[in-house]
mmCIF file of C-alpha atoms and ligand atoms in Angstrom:
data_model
loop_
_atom_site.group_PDB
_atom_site.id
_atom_site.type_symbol
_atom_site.label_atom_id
_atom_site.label_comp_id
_atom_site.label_asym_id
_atom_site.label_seq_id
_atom_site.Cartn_x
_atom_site.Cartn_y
_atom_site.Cartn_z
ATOM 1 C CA UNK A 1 158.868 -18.011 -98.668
ATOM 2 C CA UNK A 2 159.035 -21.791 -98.430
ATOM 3 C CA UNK A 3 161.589 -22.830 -101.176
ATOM 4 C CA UNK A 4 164.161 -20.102 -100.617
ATOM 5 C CA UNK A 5 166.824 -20.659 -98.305
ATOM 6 C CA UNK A 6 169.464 -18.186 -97.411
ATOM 7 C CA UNK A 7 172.682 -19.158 -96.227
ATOM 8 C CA UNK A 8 173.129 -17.392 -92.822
ATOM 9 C CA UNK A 9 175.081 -14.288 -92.883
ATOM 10 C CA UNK A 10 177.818 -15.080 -90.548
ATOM 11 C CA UNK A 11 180.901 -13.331 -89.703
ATOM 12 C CA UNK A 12 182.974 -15.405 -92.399
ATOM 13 C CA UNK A 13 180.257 -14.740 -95.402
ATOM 14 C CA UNK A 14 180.128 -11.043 -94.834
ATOM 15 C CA UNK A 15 183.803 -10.881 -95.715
ATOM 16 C CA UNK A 16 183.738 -12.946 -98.288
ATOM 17 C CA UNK A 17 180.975 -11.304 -100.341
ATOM 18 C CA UNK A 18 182.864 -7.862 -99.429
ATOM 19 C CA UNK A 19 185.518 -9.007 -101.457
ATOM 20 C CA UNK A 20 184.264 -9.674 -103.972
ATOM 21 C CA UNK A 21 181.943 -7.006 -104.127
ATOM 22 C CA UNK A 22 184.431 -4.741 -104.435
ATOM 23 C CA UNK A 23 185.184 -3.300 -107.764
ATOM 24 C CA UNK A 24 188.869 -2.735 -106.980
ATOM 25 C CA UNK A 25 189.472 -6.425 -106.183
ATOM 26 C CA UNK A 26 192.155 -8.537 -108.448
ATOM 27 C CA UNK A 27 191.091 -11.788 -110.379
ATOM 28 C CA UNK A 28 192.317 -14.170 -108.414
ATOM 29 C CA UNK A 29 191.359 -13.092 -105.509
ATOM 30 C CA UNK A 30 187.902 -12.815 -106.905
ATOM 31 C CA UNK A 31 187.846 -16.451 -108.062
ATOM 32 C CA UNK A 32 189.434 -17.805 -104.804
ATOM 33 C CA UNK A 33 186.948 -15.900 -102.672
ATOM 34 C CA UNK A 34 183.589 -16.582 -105.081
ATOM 35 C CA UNK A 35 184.932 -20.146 -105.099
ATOM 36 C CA UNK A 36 185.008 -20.521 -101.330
ATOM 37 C CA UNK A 37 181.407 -18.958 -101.445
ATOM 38 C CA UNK A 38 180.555 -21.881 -103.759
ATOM 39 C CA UNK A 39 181.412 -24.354 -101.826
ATOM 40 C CA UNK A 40 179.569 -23.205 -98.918
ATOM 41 C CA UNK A 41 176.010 -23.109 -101.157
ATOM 42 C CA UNK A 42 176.886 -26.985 -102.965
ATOM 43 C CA UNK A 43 177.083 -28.432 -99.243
ATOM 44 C CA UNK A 44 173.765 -26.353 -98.510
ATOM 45 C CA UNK A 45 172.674 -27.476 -101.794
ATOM 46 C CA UNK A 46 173.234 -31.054 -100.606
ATOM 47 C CA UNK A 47 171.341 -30.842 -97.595
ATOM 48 C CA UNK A 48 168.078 -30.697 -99.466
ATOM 49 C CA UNK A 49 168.511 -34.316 -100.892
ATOM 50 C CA UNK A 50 166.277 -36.883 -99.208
ATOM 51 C CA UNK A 51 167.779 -39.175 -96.089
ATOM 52 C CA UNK A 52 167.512 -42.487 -94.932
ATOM 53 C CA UNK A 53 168.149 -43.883 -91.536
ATOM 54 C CA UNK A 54 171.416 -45.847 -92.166
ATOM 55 C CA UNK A 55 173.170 -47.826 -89.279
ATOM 56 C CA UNK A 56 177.191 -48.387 -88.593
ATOM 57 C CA UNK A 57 179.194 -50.180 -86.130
ATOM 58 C CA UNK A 58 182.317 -47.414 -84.874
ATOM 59 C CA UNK A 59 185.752 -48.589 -84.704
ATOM 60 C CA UNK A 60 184.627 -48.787 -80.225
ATOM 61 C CA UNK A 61 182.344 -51.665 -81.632
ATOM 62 C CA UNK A 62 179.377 -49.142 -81.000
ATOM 63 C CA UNK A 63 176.454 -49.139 -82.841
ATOM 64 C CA UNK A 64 175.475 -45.685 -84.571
ATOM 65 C CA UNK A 65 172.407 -44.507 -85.731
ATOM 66 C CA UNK A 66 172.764 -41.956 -89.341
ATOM 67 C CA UNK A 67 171.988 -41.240 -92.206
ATOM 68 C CA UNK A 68 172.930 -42.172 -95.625
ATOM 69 C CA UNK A 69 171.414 -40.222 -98.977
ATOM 70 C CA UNK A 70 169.225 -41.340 -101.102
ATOM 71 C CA UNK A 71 168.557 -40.396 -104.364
ATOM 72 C CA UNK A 72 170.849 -40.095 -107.441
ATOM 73 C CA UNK A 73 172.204 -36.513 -108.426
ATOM 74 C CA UNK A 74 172.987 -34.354 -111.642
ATOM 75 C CA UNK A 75 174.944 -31.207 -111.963
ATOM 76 C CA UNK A 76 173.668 -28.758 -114.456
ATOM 77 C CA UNK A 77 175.026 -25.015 -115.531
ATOM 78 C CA UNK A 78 174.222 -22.288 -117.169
ATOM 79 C CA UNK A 79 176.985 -21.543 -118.880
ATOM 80 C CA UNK A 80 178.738 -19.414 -118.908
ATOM 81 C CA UNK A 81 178.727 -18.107 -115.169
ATOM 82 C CA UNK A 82 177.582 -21.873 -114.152
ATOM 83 C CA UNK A 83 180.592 -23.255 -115.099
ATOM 84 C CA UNK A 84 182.393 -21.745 -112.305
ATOM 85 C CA UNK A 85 180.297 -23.762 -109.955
ATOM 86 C CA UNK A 86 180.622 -27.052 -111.256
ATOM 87 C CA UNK A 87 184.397 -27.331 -109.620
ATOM 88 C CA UNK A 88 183.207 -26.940 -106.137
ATOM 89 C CA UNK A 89 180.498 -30.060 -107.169
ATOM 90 C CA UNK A 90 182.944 -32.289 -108.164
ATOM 91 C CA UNK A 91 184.655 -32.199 -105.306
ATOM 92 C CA UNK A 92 181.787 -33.140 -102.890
ATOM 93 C CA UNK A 93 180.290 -35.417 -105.196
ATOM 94 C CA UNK A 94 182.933 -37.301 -106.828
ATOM 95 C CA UNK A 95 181.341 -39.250 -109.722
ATOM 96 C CA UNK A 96 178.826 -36.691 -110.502
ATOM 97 C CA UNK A 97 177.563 -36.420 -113.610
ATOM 98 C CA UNK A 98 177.598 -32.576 -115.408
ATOM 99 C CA UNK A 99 174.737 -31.220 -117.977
ATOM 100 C CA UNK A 100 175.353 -28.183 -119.510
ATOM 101 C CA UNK A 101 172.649 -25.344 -121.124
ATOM 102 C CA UNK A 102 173.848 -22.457 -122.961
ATOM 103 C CA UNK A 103 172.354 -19.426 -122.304
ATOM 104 C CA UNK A 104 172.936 -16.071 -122.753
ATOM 105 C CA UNK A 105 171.514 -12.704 -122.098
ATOM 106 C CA UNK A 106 170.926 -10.375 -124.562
ATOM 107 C CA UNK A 107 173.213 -7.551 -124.284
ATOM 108 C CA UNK A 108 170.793 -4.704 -124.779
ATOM 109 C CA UNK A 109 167.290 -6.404 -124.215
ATOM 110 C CA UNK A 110 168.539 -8.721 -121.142
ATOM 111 C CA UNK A 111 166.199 -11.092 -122.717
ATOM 112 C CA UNK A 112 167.879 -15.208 -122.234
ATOM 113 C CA UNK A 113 168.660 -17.150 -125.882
ATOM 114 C CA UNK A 114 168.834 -20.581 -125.697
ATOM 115 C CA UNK A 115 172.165 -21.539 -128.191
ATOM 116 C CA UNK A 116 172.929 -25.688 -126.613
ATOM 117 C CA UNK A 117 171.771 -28.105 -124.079
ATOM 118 C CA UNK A 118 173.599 -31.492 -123.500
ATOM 119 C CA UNK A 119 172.331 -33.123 -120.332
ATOM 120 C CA UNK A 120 172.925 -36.714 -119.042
ATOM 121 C CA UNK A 121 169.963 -39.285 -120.789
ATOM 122 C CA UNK A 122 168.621 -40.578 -117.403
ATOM 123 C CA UNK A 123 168.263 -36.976 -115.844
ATOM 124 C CA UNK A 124 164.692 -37.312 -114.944
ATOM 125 C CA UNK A 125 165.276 -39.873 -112.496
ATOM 126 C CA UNK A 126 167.699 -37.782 -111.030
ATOM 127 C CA UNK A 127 167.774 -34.653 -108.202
ATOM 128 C CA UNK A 128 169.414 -31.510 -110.417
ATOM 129 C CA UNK A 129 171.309 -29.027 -108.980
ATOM 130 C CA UNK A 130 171.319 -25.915 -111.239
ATOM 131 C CA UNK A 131 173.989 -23.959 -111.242
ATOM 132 C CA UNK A 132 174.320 -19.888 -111.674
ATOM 133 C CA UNK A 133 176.049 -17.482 -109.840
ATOM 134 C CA UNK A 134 173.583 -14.924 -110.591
ATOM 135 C CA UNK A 135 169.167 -14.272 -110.589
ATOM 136 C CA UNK A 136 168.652 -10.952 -112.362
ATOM 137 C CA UNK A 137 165.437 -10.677 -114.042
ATOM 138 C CA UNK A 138 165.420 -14.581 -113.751
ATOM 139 C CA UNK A 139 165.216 -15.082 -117.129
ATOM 140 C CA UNK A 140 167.854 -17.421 -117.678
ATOM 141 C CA UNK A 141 166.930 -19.525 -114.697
ATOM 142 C CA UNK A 142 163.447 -20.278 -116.166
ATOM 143 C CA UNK A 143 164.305 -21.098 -119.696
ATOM 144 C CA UNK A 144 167.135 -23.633 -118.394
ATOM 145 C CA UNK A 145 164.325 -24.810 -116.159
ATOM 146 C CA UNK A 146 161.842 -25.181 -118.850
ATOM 147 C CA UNK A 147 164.593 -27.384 -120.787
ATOM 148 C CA UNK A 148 165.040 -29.493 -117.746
ATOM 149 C CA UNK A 149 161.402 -29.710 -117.393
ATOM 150 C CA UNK A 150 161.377 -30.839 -121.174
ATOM 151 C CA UNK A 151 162.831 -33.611 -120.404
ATOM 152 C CA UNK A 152 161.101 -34.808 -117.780
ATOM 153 C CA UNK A 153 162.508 -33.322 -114.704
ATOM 154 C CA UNK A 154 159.673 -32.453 -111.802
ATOM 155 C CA UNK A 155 160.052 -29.162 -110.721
ATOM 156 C CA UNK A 156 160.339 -30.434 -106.689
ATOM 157 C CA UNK A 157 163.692 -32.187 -107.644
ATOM 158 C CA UNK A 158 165.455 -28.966 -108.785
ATOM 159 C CA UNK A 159 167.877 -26.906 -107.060
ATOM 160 C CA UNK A 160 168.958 -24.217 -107.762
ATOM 161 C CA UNK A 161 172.126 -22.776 -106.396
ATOM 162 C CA UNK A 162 172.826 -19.223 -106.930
ATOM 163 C CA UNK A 163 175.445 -16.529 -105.045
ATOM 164 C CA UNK A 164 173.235 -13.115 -105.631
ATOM 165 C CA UNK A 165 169.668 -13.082 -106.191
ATOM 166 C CA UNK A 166 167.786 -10.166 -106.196
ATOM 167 C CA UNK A 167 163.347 -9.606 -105.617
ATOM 168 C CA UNK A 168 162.609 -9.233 -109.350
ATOM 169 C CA UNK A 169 164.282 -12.519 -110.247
ATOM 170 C CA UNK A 170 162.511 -14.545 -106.946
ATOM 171 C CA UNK A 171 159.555 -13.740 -107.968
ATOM 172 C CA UNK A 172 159.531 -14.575 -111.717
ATOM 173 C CA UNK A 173 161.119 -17.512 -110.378
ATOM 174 C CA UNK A 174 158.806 -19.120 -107.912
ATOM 175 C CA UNK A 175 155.838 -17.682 -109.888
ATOM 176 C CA UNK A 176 156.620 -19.661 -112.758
ATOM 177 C CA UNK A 177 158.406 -22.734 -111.300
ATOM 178 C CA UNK A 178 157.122 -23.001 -107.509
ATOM 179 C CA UNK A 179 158.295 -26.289 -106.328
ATOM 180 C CA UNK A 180 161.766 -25.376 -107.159
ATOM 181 C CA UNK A 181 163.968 -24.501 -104.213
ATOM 182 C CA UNK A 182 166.403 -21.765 -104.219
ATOM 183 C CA UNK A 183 169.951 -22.052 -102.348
ATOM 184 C CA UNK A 184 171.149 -18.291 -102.442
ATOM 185 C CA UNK A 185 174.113 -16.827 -100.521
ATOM 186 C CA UNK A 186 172.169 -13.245 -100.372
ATOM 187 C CA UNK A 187 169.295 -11.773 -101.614
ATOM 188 C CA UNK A 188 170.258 -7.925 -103.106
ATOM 189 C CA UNK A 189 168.278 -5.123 -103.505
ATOM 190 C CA UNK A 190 167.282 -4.510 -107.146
ATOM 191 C CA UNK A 191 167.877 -4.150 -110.459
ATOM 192 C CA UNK A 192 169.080 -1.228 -112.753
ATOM 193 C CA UNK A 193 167.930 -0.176 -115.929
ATOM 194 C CA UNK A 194 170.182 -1.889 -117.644
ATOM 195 C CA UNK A 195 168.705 -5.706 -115.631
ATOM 196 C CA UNK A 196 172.587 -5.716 -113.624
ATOM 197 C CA UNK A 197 171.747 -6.760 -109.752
ATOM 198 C CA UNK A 198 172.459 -3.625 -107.171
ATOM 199 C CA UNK A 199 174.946 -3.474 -105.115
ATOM 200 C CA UNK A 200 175.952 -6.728 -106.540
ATOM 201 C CA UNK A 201 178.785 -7.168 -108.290
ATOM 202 C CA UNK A 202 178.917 -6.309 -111.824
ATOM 203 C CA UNK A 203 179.248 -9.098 -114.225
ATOM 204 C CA UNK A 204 180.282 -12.720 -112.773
ATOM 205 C CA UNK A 205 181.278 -14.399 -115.826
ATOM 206 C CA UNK A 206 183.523 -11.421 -116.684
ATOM 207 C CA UNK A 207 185.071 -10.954 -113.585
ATOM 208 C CA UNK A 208 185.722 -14.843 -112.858
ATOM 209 C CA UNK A 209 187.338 -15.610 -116.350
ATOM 210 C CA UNK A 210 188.810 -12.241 -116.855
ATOM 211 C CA UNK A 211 186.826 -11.135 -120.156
ATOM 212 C CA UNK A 212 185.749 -7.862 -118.804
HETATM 213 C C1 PRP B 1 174.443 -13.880 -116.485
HETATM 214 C C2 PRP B 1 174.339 -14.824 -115.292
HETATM 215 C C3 PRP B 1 172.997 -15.456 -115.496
HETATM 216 C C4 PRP B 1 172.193 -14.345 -116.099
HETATM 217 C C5 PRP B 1 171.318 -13.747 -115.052
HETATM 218 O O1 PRP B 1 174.829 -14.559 -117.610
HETATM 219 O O2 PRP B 1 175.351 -15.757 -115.215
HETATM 220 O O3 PRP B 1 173.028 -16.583 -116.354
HETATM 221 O O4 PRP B 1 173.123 -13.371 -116.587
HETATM 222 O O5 PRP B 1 170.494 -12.786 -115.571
HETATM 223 P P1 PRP B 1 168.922 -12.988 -115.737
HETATM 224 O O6 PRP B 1 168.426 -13.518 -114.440
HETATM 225 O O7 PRP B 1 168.431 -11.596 -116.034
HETATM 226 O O8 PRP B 1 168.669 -13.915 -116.875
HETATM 227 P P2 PRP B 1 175.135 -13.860 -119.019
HETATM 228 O O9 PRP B 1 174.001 -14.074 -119.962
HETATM 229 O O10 PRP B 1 175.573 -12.448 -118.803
HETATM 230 O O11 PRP B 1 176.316 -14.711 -119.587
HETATM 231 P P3 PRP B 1 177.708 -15.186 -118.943
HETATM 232 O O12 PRP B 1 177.374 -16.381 -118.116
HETATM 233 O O13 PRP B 1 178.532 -15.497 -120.126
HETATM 234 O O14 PRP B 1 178.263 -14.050 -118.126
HETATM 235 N N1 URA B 2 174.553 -11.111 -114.709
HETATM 236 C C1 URA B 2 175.622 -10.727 -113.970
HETATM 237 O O1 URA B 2 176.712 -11.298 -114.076
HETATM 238 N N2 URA B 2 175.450 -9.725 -113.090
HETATM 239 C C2 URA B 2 174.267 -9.082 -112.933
HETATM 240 O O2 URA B 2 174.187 -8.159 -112.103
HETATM 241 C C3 URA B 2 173.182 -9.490 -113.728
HETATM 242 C C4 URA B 2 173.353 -10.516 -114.605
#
């Protein structure tokens, strides 16, 4: 599928998501491990921001021929869960600017409410990377996309970054919102009755800030 991207499933990622997969692991260890996870997806993230060529003269008095980005950027999460990502933005971007949408599922229906949105005034000029550790049902990702969208975002400048995805919440995804790309550590297997992502890893939000 064009706009997802998987981060490759090397020998270092496998035992990171093991840990903190597994039910038995301690908080902080959970946090350190999902956080080096993060990291790896913002500097994937990062690669899909447009280039130009940009020359330099090495200290050799060589001439080098790279790159330099273009583009302006926005961090925006969904908080709760999102928050945890925006640490691991800040320190690759240092001035960045962070939006925040609150959205939460409904315990028993799984359905997203909207509660707050406070995003940056000149975000449609601006690349967005949207941040959520997890893509259930994908509910939550398209209602924080519609209120990016609201405000003048185009779709083909979003990213969204995201640890666990799962088939149901792709597809709602890229069905409704198609020129967004999606930067996902793994794609899991399905969902349960109650709209939790299998294997995965129970609830992020809870297990990161200890509310579980
Ligand atoms: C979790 C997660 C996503 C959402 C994914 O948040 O962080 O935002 O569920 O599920 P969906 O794709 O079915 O919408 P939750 O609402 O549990 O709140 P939290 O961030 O406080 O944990
Ligand atoms: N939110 C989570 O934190 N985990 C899931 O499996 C689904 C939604």
């Amino acid at each position: 599928m064009k706009n997802i991207h998987v981060l490759p499933y090397t020998p270092q990622l496998q035992g990171l998501y093991t840990i903190i997969r597994d039910k038995t692991t301690r908080r902080d260890d959970f946090r350190f491990y999902a956080d080096r996870i993060i990291r790896l997806l913002i500097e994937e993230g990062l690669n899909f921001l447009p280039i130009e060529e940009k020359r330099v003269v090495t200290p050799t008095g060589s001439d080098f021929k790279g790159a330099v980005f273009r583009g302006e950027i926005c961090a925006v999460s969904i908080v709760r869960a999102g928050e945890s990502m925006e640490h691991a933005v800040k320190e690759v971007c240092k001035r960045v600017r962070i939006g925040k949408i609150l959205i939460q599922r409904d315990e028993e229906t799984a359905e997203p409410i909207l509660f707050y949105s406070k995003l940056p005034p000149d975000l449609k000029k601006r690349y967005v990377l949207l941040l959520d550790p997890m893509l259930a049902t994908g509910g939550s990702a398209c209602k924080a996309i519609e209120v990016l969208k609201d405000v003048g975002v185009a779709e083909e400048k979003i990213i969204f970054v995201n640890l666990i995805a799962c088939p149901e919440g792709i597809k709602r995804l890229t069905s409704e919102h198609p020129e967004v790309k999606i930067i996902t550590g793994f794609i899991d297997k399905e969902l349960n009755e109650k709209a939790f992502i299998l294997p995965g890893l129970g609830d992020f939000g809870d297990r990161y800030f200890g509310t579980e």
